[in-house]
Coordinates of C-alpha atoms in Angstrom, one line a residue:
M1 CA 0.0 0.0 0.0
G2 CA 1.3 3.5 -0.8
I3 CA 0.9 6.7 -2.6
R4 CA 0.5 5.9 -6.3
P5 CA 3.1 7.5 -8.6
F6 CA 2.8 7.9 -12.3
F7 CA 6.0 7.9 -14.4
P8 CA 6.5 9.2 -18.0
H9 CA 6.5 6.3 -20.5
R10 CA 7.0 7.6 -24.0
C11 CA 6.5 4.4 -25.9
L12 CA 2.8 4.6 -25.2
S13 CA 2.1 8.2 -25.9
G14 CA -1.7 7.8 -26.1
L15 CA -4.7 6.9 -28.2
P16 CA -6.4 8.4 -31.2
N17 CA -8.7 11.3 -30.5
L18 CA -12.0 9.7 -30.1
S19 CA -14.0 12.9 -30.2
S20 CA -14.5 12.4 -33.9
T21 CA -15.3 8.7 -33.6
S22 CA -18.8 7.8 -34.9
F23 CA -20.7 5.6 -32.5
M24 CA -23.4 3.3 -33.8
S25 CA -27.0 3.7 -32.5
L26 CA -29.2 0.8 -31.6
T27 CA -30.7 -1.3 -34.3
P28 CA -34.5 -1.5 -34.4
E29 CA -34.3 -5.0 -32.8
L30 CA -32.1 -3.7 -29.9
E31 CA -34.3 -0.6 -29.5
A32 CA -37.3 -2.9 -29.0
I33 CA -35.3 -4.8 -26.4
R34 CA -34.3 -1.6 -24.7
K35 CA -37.9 -0.4 -24.4
E36 CA -38.9 -3.7 -23.0
V37 CA -36.2 -3.8 -20.4
E38 CA -36.7 -0.2 -19.5
G39 CA -40.4 -0.9 -18.9
Y40 CA -39.7 -3.8 -16.6
A41 CA -37.2 -1.7 -14.7
R42 CA -39.7 1.1 -14.1
E43 CA -42.4 -1.4 -13.1
Y44 CA -40.1 -2.5 -10.3
G45 CA -39.7 1.1 -9.1
L46 CA -36.3 1.9 -10.4
D47 CA -35.8 5.6 -11.0
F48 CA -33.1 6.6 -13.4
F49 CA -31.8 9.2 -15.8
D50 CA -32.5 8.8 -19.5
V51 CA -29.9 6.3 -20.9
I52 CA -28.3 6.7 -24.4
F53 CA -27.0 3.4 -25.6
E54 CA -24.2 3.2 -28.2
I55 CA -22.8 0.1 -29.9
L56 CA -19.1 -0.4 -30.3
D57 CA -16.8 -3.1 -31.5
F58 CA -14.3 -4.5 -29.1
D59 CA -11.5 -2.3 -30.3
K60 CA -13.5 0.9 -30.0
L61 CA -14.9 -0.2 -26.6
N62 CA -11.4 -0.8 -25.3
E63 CA -10.4 2.7 -26.5
V64 CA -13.4 4.3 -24.6
A65 CA -12.7 2.1 -21.6
S66 CA -9.1 3.2 -21.4
Y67 CA -10.4 6.8 -21.1
M68 CA -12.7 5.6 -18.2
G69 CA -15.7 6.0 -20.5
F70 CA -15.0 9.6 -21.6
P71 CA -13.7 9.6 -25.2
T72 CA -13.0 13.4 -25.2
R73 CA -10.6 13.3 -22.2
Y74 CA -7.1 14.9 -22.3
P75 CA -4.3 12.9 -23.9
H76 CA -1.9 11.2 -21.6
W77 CA 0.4 8.1 -21.8
R78 CA -1.4 6.2 -19.0
F79 CA -4.6 5.9 -21.2
G80 CA -2.3 4.3 -23.9
M81 CA -1.0 1.8 -21.3
E82 CA -4.6 1.0 -20.2
Y83 CA -5.6 0.5 -23.8
E84 CA -2.7 -1.9 -24.5
Q85 CA -3.6 -3.9 -21.4
L86 CA -7.3 -4.2 -22.3
Q87 CA -6.4 -5.2 -25.9
K88 CA -4.1 -8.0 -24.8
S89 CA -6.5 -9.2 -22.2
Y90 CA -9.3 -9.5 -24.8
T91 CA -7.0 -11.0 -27.4
Y92 CA -5.8 -13.7 -25.0
G93 CA -9.3 -14.4 -23.7
L94 CA -8.5 -13.2 -20.2
Q95 CA -11.4 -10.7 -20.0
K96 CA -14.2 -9.1 -22.0
I97 CA -16.0 -5.8 -21.4
Y98 CA -19.7 -6.4 -21.9
E99 CA -20.8 -2.9 -21.0
M100 CA -19.8 0.5 -19.7
V101 CA -22.1 3.1 -18.2
I102 CA -21.3 6.7 -17.2
N103 CA -22.7 8.7 -14.3
N104 CA -24.2 11.6 -16.2
D105 CA -27.6 13.1 -17.0
P106 CA -28.5 11.7 -19.5
S107 CA -26.4 8.6 -18.8
Y108 CA -24.3 7.0 -21.6
A109 CA -23.9 3.3 -21.9
Y110 CA -21.7 1.4 -24.4
L111 CA -22.6 -2.1 -25.7
L112 CA -20.3 -4.6 -27.3
K113 CA -21.4 -5.1 -30.9
C114 CA -20.7 -8.9 -31.0
N115 CA -22.9 -9.7 -27.9
N116 CA -25.9 -11.9 -28.7
D117 CA -29.4 -10.7 -27.7
V118 CA -29.5 -12.4 -24.3
D119 CA -26.3 -10.6 -23.4
Q120 CA -27.6 -7.3 -24.6
K121 CA -30.8 -7.8 -22.5
L122 CA -28.7 -8.7 -19.4
V123 CA -26.4 -5.7 -20.0
M124 CA -29.3 -3.2 -20.4
A125 CA -31.0 -4.4 -17.2
H126 CA -27.6 -4.1 -15.4
V127 CA -27.1 -0.6 -16.8
Y128 CA -30.6 0.6 -15.6
G129 CA -29.7 -0.7 -12.1
H130 CA -26.4 1.3 -12.2
V131 CA -28.1 4.5 -13.4
D132 CA -30.8 4.1 -10.6
F133 CA -27.9 3.9 -8.1
F134 CA -26.1 6.9 -9.6
K135 CA -29.2 9.0 -9.4
N136 CA -30.4 8.1 -6.0
N137 CA -27.4 7.2 -3.8
I138 CA -26.5 10.1 -1.6
W139 CA -22.8 9.7 -2.1
F140 CA -23.2 10.6 -5.8
S141 CA -25.4 13.7 -5.0
H142 CA -22.5 16.2 -5.3
T143 CA -21.1 14.8 -8.5
N144 CA -21.2 16.7 -11.7
R145 CA -24.2 15.3 -13.7
K146 CA -22.9 16.9 -16.9
M147 CA -19.5 15.4 -16.6
M148 CA -19.5 14.3 -20.3
D149 CA -19.4 17.9 -21.2
G150 CA -17.0 18.7 -18.3
M151 CA -14.5 16.1 -19.5
A152 CA -14.6 17.5 -23.0
N153 CA -14.0 20.9 -21.5
H154 CA -11.0 19.6 -19.5
G155 CA -9.6 17.9 -22.6
A156 CA -9.9 21.1 -24.7
R157 CA -8.2 23.2 -22.0
I158 CA -5.3 20.8 -21.6
R159 CA -4.8 20.5 -25.4
R160 CA -4.7 24.2 -25.6
Y161 CA -1.9 24.3 -23.0
I162 CA -0.1 21.6 -25.0
D163 CA -0.2 23.8 -28.0
R164 CA 1.0 26.8 -26.1
Y165 CA 3.7 25.3 -23.8
G166 CA 4.6 22.0 -25.5
E167 CA 3.6 18.4 -25.1
E168 CA 6.6 17.3 -22.9
K169 CA 6.2 20.2 -20.4
V170 CA 2.5 19.7 -19.9
E171 CA 2.8 15.9 -19.8
R172 CA 5.5 16.1 -17.1
F173 CA 3.3 18.4 -15.0
L174 CA 0.3 16.1 -15.5
D175 CA 2.5 13.2 -14.3
C176 CA 3.1 15.1 -11.0
C177 CA -0.6 16.0 -10.5
L178 CA -1.8 12.4 -11.3
S179 CA 0.6 10.9 -8.7
L180 CA -1.3 13.0 -6.1
E181 CA -4.9 12.4 -7.3
N182 CA -5.7 10.1 -4.4
L183 CA -4.7 12.8 -1.8
I184 CA -8.2 14.2 -1.5
D185 CA -10.8 14.3 1.3
P186 CA -13.8 12.2 -0.1
H187 CA -16.1 13.3 2.7
S188 CA -15.4 17.0 2.3
P189 CA -18.5 17.6 0.1
F190 CA -20.7 16.5 3.0
I191 CA -18.7 17.8 6.1
K192 CA -17.6 21.3 6.9
R193 CA -14.1 20.9 8.1
Q194 CA -13.4 24.5 9.2
D195 CA -15.5 27.1 10.8
E196 CA -15.8 30.4 8.9
K197 CA -14.3 33.1 11.2
P198 CA -15.0 36.8 10.9
R199 CA -12.0 38.9 10.2
F200 CA -12.5 41.0 13.3
N201 CA -14.0 39.6 16.5
F202 CA -16.0 42.5 17.8
Q203 CA -17.3 40.5 20.8
E204 CA -13.8 40.0 22.2
E205 CA -13.2 43.8 21.6
E206 CA -16.3 44.7 23.6
E207 CA -15.4 42.3 26.4
E208 CA -11.9 44.0 26.7
K209 CA -13.5 47.4 26.9
T210 CA -15.9 46.3 29.7
I211 CA -13.0 44.8 31.7
K212 CA -11.0 48.1 31.3
K213 CA -14.0 50.1 32.3
L214 CA -14.5 48.0 35.5
K215 CA -10.8 48.4 36.3
V216 CA -11.1 52.2 36.1
E217 CA -14.4 52.6 37.8
R218 CA -14.0 50.1 40.6
P219 CA -10.3 49.6 41.3
Y220 CA -11.1 48.4 44.9
M221 CA -12.9 45.4 43.5
D222 CA -10.2 44.4 41.0
S223 CA -8.9 41.5 43.2
Y224 CA -12.4 40.1 43.4
I225 CA -13.4 40.5 39.8
N226 CA -10.1 39.5 38.3
P227 CA -8.2 37.1 40.6
A228 CA -4.5 36.6 39.8
D229 CA -4.9 32.9 39.1
F230 CA -7.8 33.6 36.6
L231 CA -5.8 36.3 34.8
E232 CA -2.8 34.0 34.5
S233 CA -4.9 31.2 33.1
Q234 CA -6.5 33.6 30.6
K235 CA -3.1 34.9 29.6
K236 CA -1.9 31.3 28.8
K237 CA -5.1 30.6 26.9
L238 CA -4.6 33.7 24.7
E239 CA -0.9 32.8 24.1
Q240 CA -2.0 29.3 23.0
E241 CA -4.6 30.7 20.7
A242 CA -2.1 33.1 19.2
E243 CA 0.3 30.3 18.6
K244 CA -2.4 28.3 17.0
K245 CA -3.4 31.1 14.7
Q246 CA 0.3 31.4 13.6
K247 CA 0.4 27.7 12.6
F248 CA -0.1 27.2 8.9
P249 CA -2.3 25.4 8.2
E250 CA -4.2 25.8 11.5
N251 CA -5.5 22.2 11.4
P252 CA -4.2 19.2 9.5
E253 CA -5.3 19.3 5.8
R254 CA -6.4 16.1 4.2
D255 CA -7.3 17.6 0.9
V256 CA -3.7 18.0 -0.3
L257 CA -4.7 19.0 -3.8
L258 CA -6.9 21.9 -2.6
F259 CA -4.1 23.1 -0.3
L260 CA -1.7 23.1 -3.2
I261 CA -4.2 24.9 -5.4
N262 CA -4.6 27.6 -2.8
H263 CA -1.0 28.0 -1.7
A264 CA 1.6 26.4 -4.1
P265 CA 3.6 28.9 -6.2
L266 CA 2.3 27.7 -9.6
E267 CA 1.6 29.4 -12.9
N268 CA -2.1 29.9 -13.9
W269 CA -2.0 27.1 -16.4
Q270 CA -0.6 24.8 -13.8
L271 CA -3.2 25.7 -11.3
D272 CA -5.9 25.0 -13.9
I273 CA -4.5 21.6 -14.7
L274 CA -4.3 20.8 -11.0
S275 CA -7.9 21.9 -10.4
I276 CA -8.9 19.6 -13.4
I277 CA -7.2 16.6 -11.8
R278 CA -8.9 17.4 -8.5
D279 CA -12.4 17.8 -10.0
E280 CA -12.1 14.5 -11.8
A281 CA -10.8 12.8 -8.6
Y282 CA -13.9 13.9 -6.7
Y283 CA -16.1 12.8 -9.6
F284 CA -14.7 9.3 -9.5
A285 CA -14.5 9.0 -5.6
P286 CA -18.1 7.9 -5.0
Q287 CA -17.6 5.0 -7.5
A288 CA -14.7 3.8 -5.3
Q289 CA -16.7 4.3 -2.1
T290 CA -19.7 2.2 -3.4
K291 CA -18.1 -0.4 -5.7
I292 CA -19.7 -3.4 -3.8
M293 CA -23.1 -1.8 -3.4
N294 CA -23.2 -0.4 -7.0
E295 CA -22.3 -3.7 -8.7
G296 CA -24.5 -5.7 -6.2
W297 CA -27.5 -3.4 -6.9
A298 CA -27.1 -3.6 -10.7
S299 CA -26.6 -7.4 -10.5
Y300 CA -29.6 -7.8 -8.2
W301 CA -31.8 -6.1 -10.7
H302 CA -30.5 -7.7 -13.9
S303 CA -31.0 -11.0 -12.2
K304 CA -34.6 -10.2 -11.2
I305 CA -35.6 -8.6 -14.5
M306 CA -34.1 -11.5 -16.5
T307 CA -35.4 -14.4 -14.5
Q308 CA -38.9 -13.0 -13.8
K309 CA -39.7 -10.9 -16.9
C310 CA -37.3 -10.9 -19.8
L311 CA -35.8 -14.3 -20.3
K312 CA -37.0 -16.7 -23.0
D313 CA -36.8 -20.5 -22.6
S314 CA -34.1 -20.7 -25.4
E315 CA -32.0 -18.1 -23.6
V316 CA -31.8 -19.7 -20.1
V317 CA -28.5 -21.7 -20.6
D318 CA -26.6 -18.7 -22.1
Y319 CA -27.9 -16.4 -19.4
A320 CA -27.0 -18.9 -16.6
D321 CA -23.5 -19.3 -18.1
H322 CA -22.7 -15.6 -18.3
H323 CA -24.4 -14.7 -15.0
S324 CA -22.5 -17.3 -13.1
G325 CA -19.3 -16.2 -14.7
T326 CA -19.9 -12.6 -13.5
L327 CA -20.5 -13.8 -9.9
S328 CA -17.7 -16.4 -9.7
T329 CA -15.2 -16.0 -6.9
R330 CA -11.7 -17.2 -6.2
P331 CA -9.5 -17.4 -3.1
G332 CA -7.9 -14.3 -1.9
R333 CA -10.2 -11.9 -3.8
I334 CA -13.5 -10.3 -3.1
N335 CA -15.9 -10.2 -6.1
P336 CA -18.0 -7.0 -5.6
Y337 CA -20.8 -8.4 -7.8
K338 CA -21.1 -11.6 -5.8
L339 CA -20.8 -10.0 -2.3
G340 CA -23.1 -7.1 -3.2
I341 CA -25.9 -9.1 -4.7
E342 CA -25.9 -11.7 -1.9
L343 CA -26.0 -9.0 0.8
F344 CA -28.9 -7.2 -0.9
R345 CA -30.8 -10.6 -1.1
D346 CA -30.0 -11.3 2.5
I347 CA -31.3 -7.9 3.6
E348 CA -34.4 -8.4 1.6
D349 CA -35.0 -11.8 3.1
R350 CA -34.3 -10.7 6.7
W351 CA -36.6 -7.7 6.5
N352 CA -39.3 -9.8 4.9
K353 CA -39.2 -12.3 7.8
G354 CA -38.4 -9.8 10.6
K355 CA -34.9 -11.2 11.3
F356 CA -33.7 -8.0 12.9
G357 CA -34.2 -6.0 16.1
K358 CA -33.8 -6.7 19.7
E359 CA -36.1 -9.7 20.0
Y360 CA -34.3 -11.5 17.1
E361 CA -30.8 -10.6 18.3
E362 CA -31.5 -11.8 21.9
C363 CA -33.0 -15.1 20.8
D364 CA -30.7 -18.0 21.9
D365 CA -32.7 -20.8 20.2
L366 CA -30.8 -21.6 16.9
E367 CA -33.7 -23.6 15.5
K368 CA -36.2 -20.9 16.2
K369 CA -33.9 -18.2 14.6
K370 CA -33.5 -20.4 11.6
N371 CA -37.2 -20.7 11.0
W372 CA -38.0 -17.1 12.2
D373 CA -40.7 -15.5 10.0
K374 CA -42.8 -12.6 11.1
K375 CA -44.1 -12.1 7.5
L376 CA -43.4 -8.4 7.6
G377 CA -42.8 -8.0 3.9
L378 CA -40.5 -5.0 4.4
G379 CA -37.6 -6.4 2.3
M380 CA -38.1 -4.4 -0.9
Q381 CA -38.6 -1.1 1.0
K382 CA -35.5 -1.8 3.0
I383 CA -33.1 -2.5 0.1
F384 CA -34.3 0.8 -1.6
E385 CA -33.5 2.6 1.6
V386 CA -30.1 1.0 1.9
R387 CA -29.4 1.9 -1.8
K388 CA -30.1 5.5 -1.0
I389 CA -28.0 6.3 2.1
Y390 CA -25.1 3.8 2.5
N391 CA -21.6 3.4 1.1
D392 CA -19.6 0.2 1.1
V393 CA -18.0 0.7 4.6
M394 CA -21.4 1.5 6.1
F395 CA -23.0 -1.4 4.1
I396 CA -20.6 -4.0 5.3
D397 CA -20.5 -2.7 8.9
A398 CA -24.3 -2.7 9.2
F399 CA -25.4 -5.8 7.3
L400 CA -22.5 -8.3 7.2
T401 CA -23.7 -10.9 9.9
E402 CA -22.1 -14.0 11.2
E403 CA -24.9 -16.1 9.7
F404 CA -24.2 -14.5 6.3
C405 CA -20.5 -15.3 6.5
R406 CA -21.2 -18.9 7.3
E407 CA -23.7 -19.2 4.4
Q408 CA -21.4 -17.5 1.9
K409 CA -18.2 -19.3 3.2
L410 CA -16.3 -16.1 3.7
F411 CA -12.8 -16.5 5.1
T412 CA -9.6 -14.5 5.3
Y413 CA -6.8 -15.9 3.1
R414 CA -3.0 -15.7 3.1
Y415 CA -0.5 -16.7 0.4
N416 CA 1.7 -19.7 1.3
E417 CA 5.1 -19.2 -0.2
Q418 CA 6.0 -22.8 0.1
T419 CA 3.0 -24.3 -1.7
Q420 CA 2.5 -21.1 -3.8
M421 CA -1.2 -21.3 -3.1
Y422 CA -3.7 -19.2 -1.2
E423 CA -4.8 -20.9 2.1
I424 CA -7.6 -20.1 4.6
A425 CA -6.0 -18.0 7.3
D426 CA -9.0 -17.5 9.6
R427 CA -12.7 -18.3 9.9
D428 CA -13.4 -16.0 12.8
F429 CA -16.3 -13.6 11.9
K430 CA -14.9 -10.6 13.7
K431 CA -11.6 -10.9 12.0
I432 CA -13.2 -11.4 8.6
K433 CA -15.4 -8.3 9.0
A434 CA -12.5 -6.2 10.4
S435 CA -10.3 -7.2 7.5
L436 CA -12.9 -6.4 4.9
L437 CA -13.7 -3.0 6.5
F438 CA -10.0 -2.2 6.7
S439 CA -9.5 -2.9 3.0
L440 CA -12.4 -0.6 2.1
T441 CA -11.6 2.3 4.3
N442 CA -10.3 5.3 2.2
F443 CA -10.4 3.0 -0.9
G444 CA -7.5 1.0 0.7
Q445 CA -5.3 4.2 0.3
P446 CA -3.2 5.7 3.1
F447 CA -4.3 8.7 5.1
I448 CA -2.0 11.6 4.4
Y449 CA -2.3 15.0 5.9
I450 CA -0.5 18.3 5.5
T451 CA 0.4 19.4 9.1
D452 CA 2.8 22.3 8.5
A453 CA 3.4 24.4 5.4
N454 CA 6.1 26.5 7.1
Y455 CA 8.2 23.7 8.7
G456 CA 11.3 25.0 10.4
N457 CA 10.1 28.5 9.5
R458 CA 11.5 27.9 6.1
G459 CA 8.4 27.4 4.0
E460 CA 8.9 23.7 3.8
L461 CA 6.0 21.3 3.5
Y462 CA 5.5 18.7 6.2
L463 CA 3.1 15.8 5.7
Q464 CA 2.1 13.1 8.1
H465 CA 1.0 9.5 7.3
R466 CA -1.7 8.3 9.8
Y467 CA -0.2 4.8 10.4
E468 CA -2.8 2.1 11.0
G469 CA -0.6 -1.0 10.8
V470 CA 0.2 -1.0 7.1
E471 CA 3.4 0.6 5.9
L472 CA 3.7 2.8 2.9
R473 CA 5.6 1.5 -0.2
I474 CA 8.8 3.4 0.2
D475 CA 9.5 3.7 -3.5
Y476 CA 6.0 5.2 -4.1
A477 CA 6.4 7.6 -1.2
K478 CA 9.8 8.9 -2.4
D479 CA 8.6 9.4 -6.0
T480 CA 5.6 11.2 -4.8
L481 CA 7.7 13.5 -2.6
Q482 CA 9.7 14.4 -5.7
N483 CA 6.4 15.3 -7.5
L484 CA 5.3 17.3 -4.5
Y485 CA 8.6 19.2 -4.6
T486 CA 7.9 20.1 -8.2
L487 CA 4.7 21.7 -7.2
W488 CA 5.8 23.3 -3.9
K489 CA 9.3 24.2 -5.0
R490 CA 10.6 23.8 -1.4
P491 CA 11.8 20.8 0.5
V492 CA 9.1 18.3 1.4
H493 CA 9.0 16.0 4.4
L494 CA 6.8 12.9 5.1
E495 CA 6.5 11.4 8.6
T496 CA 5.5 7.7 8.7
V497 CA 6.3 4.4 10.4
V498 CA 8.7 1.8 9.1
N499 CA 9.4 -1.4 11.1
D500 CA 7.5 0.1 14.1
K501 CA 9.8 3.1 14.2
G502 CA 9.1 6.7 13.3
I503 CA 10.8 7.8 10.1
L504 CA 11.0 11.2 8.4
F505 CA 11.5 11.1 4.7
T506 CA 12.8 14.3 3.1
F507 CA 13.4 15.4 -0.5
D508 CA 15.2 18.7 -1.0
G509 CA 15.1 18.9 -4.7
K510 CA 18.3 16.8 -5.3
N511 CA 18.6 14.1 -2.6
H512 CA 16.4 11.9 -0.5
E513 CA 17.1 11.7 3.2
E514 CA 15.7 9.4 5.9
R515 CA 16.1 9.9 9.6
R516 CA 14.6 8.4 12.8
I517 CA 12.2 10.6 14.8

């Protein structure tokens, strides 16, 4: 685990500009299928943006996928690397992209041209589940619903800078910014981190005037009104507050990108590019926060629509084959489709039967709990409520039960170097849940804060890693410090823990230094 760096890689300079690529609209047959699937989705109560489907062959779909679904994004070598990987995976039969859907209003979804009709039905039902989630889940409520236009605007601005300042200069600066794109505060759209303080505190001024007035008018009462101990404690308090005000930043800053935008000595075009990277990072953040829920919700609805409404007898085998392939699992990895759909089904079943609350939790009779059924019928209402307000961490924390772990055979795994195979490490429910929650917290990324932007009174940047048992990758950390130096233009420090010892990494523009703290 570590801060992810991006390095220049010239041999994969990028992809063709897809802004001029002509996408194929649905055929009359597929349009009829789309209307049918959409009707079923609305019958079940799904509420989604309009969806525009486009058909692409595997090559064009891989190109769009490498741009994260936005064909008008800015050019960069990492999209070329992603495209090359997707092409090879498809060519060697390792993976196949069946669909891609974009959080936008209207939403855009891309279908693979060579899919047969049953696959297109499944994909469309899956897409409508995703778009319902995008529209209604609260963690997406602050995202830009016109991001397709926003990405095109970002791409145009960066291409303009390339024309003006040169491809190499802009690309190197993009490399620096992209290495920091995970250093944001994903909860900041919902939480006010800092109180707005007036420039002048007139209340304190009036209090000081009142105290002076009392001292002048009633000097004989001064020892009673202002005891020496009280005055001394107030003096220390004022000194501490003054020291706090001098600290910069006043409180640790988790949104490193925003701090750099506000305070780094950058040119206007560099500030613009950094703000573009930050905007896109916040746009994609909810997708990382809700991966299990989002895929589980879409899989739940494609399964229900296909098996209860849409599937023909002749399509059952193909559907079962592709659906089971999507939900397959292997040791050492969590399949978000499988975990998500099974949890939603479990919630629906529990709330239909009343398997929740104090009475159920305190029941010690295993046979009675197994056959528990209050016939409440609240399951559908509950899963729509969960879809609206939860993210993955909350979802797992609230609804992953010991019974569910047993039924789904969830374990923690470790890799055995001797046998070169994954083995079950633990079957304990609490450890399984803690391990899963830990891997989901902050997308599995480290918590990094700026604690001092004037370290040593020399304008140096001091960052702190909140150590929680997992060390940073030292090579990633050092490369990121170099990129931070490029933006800050002063020495940069990072405090972390290595081998249970405090270590301070420093980069001064030329050399890396490590020392114990």
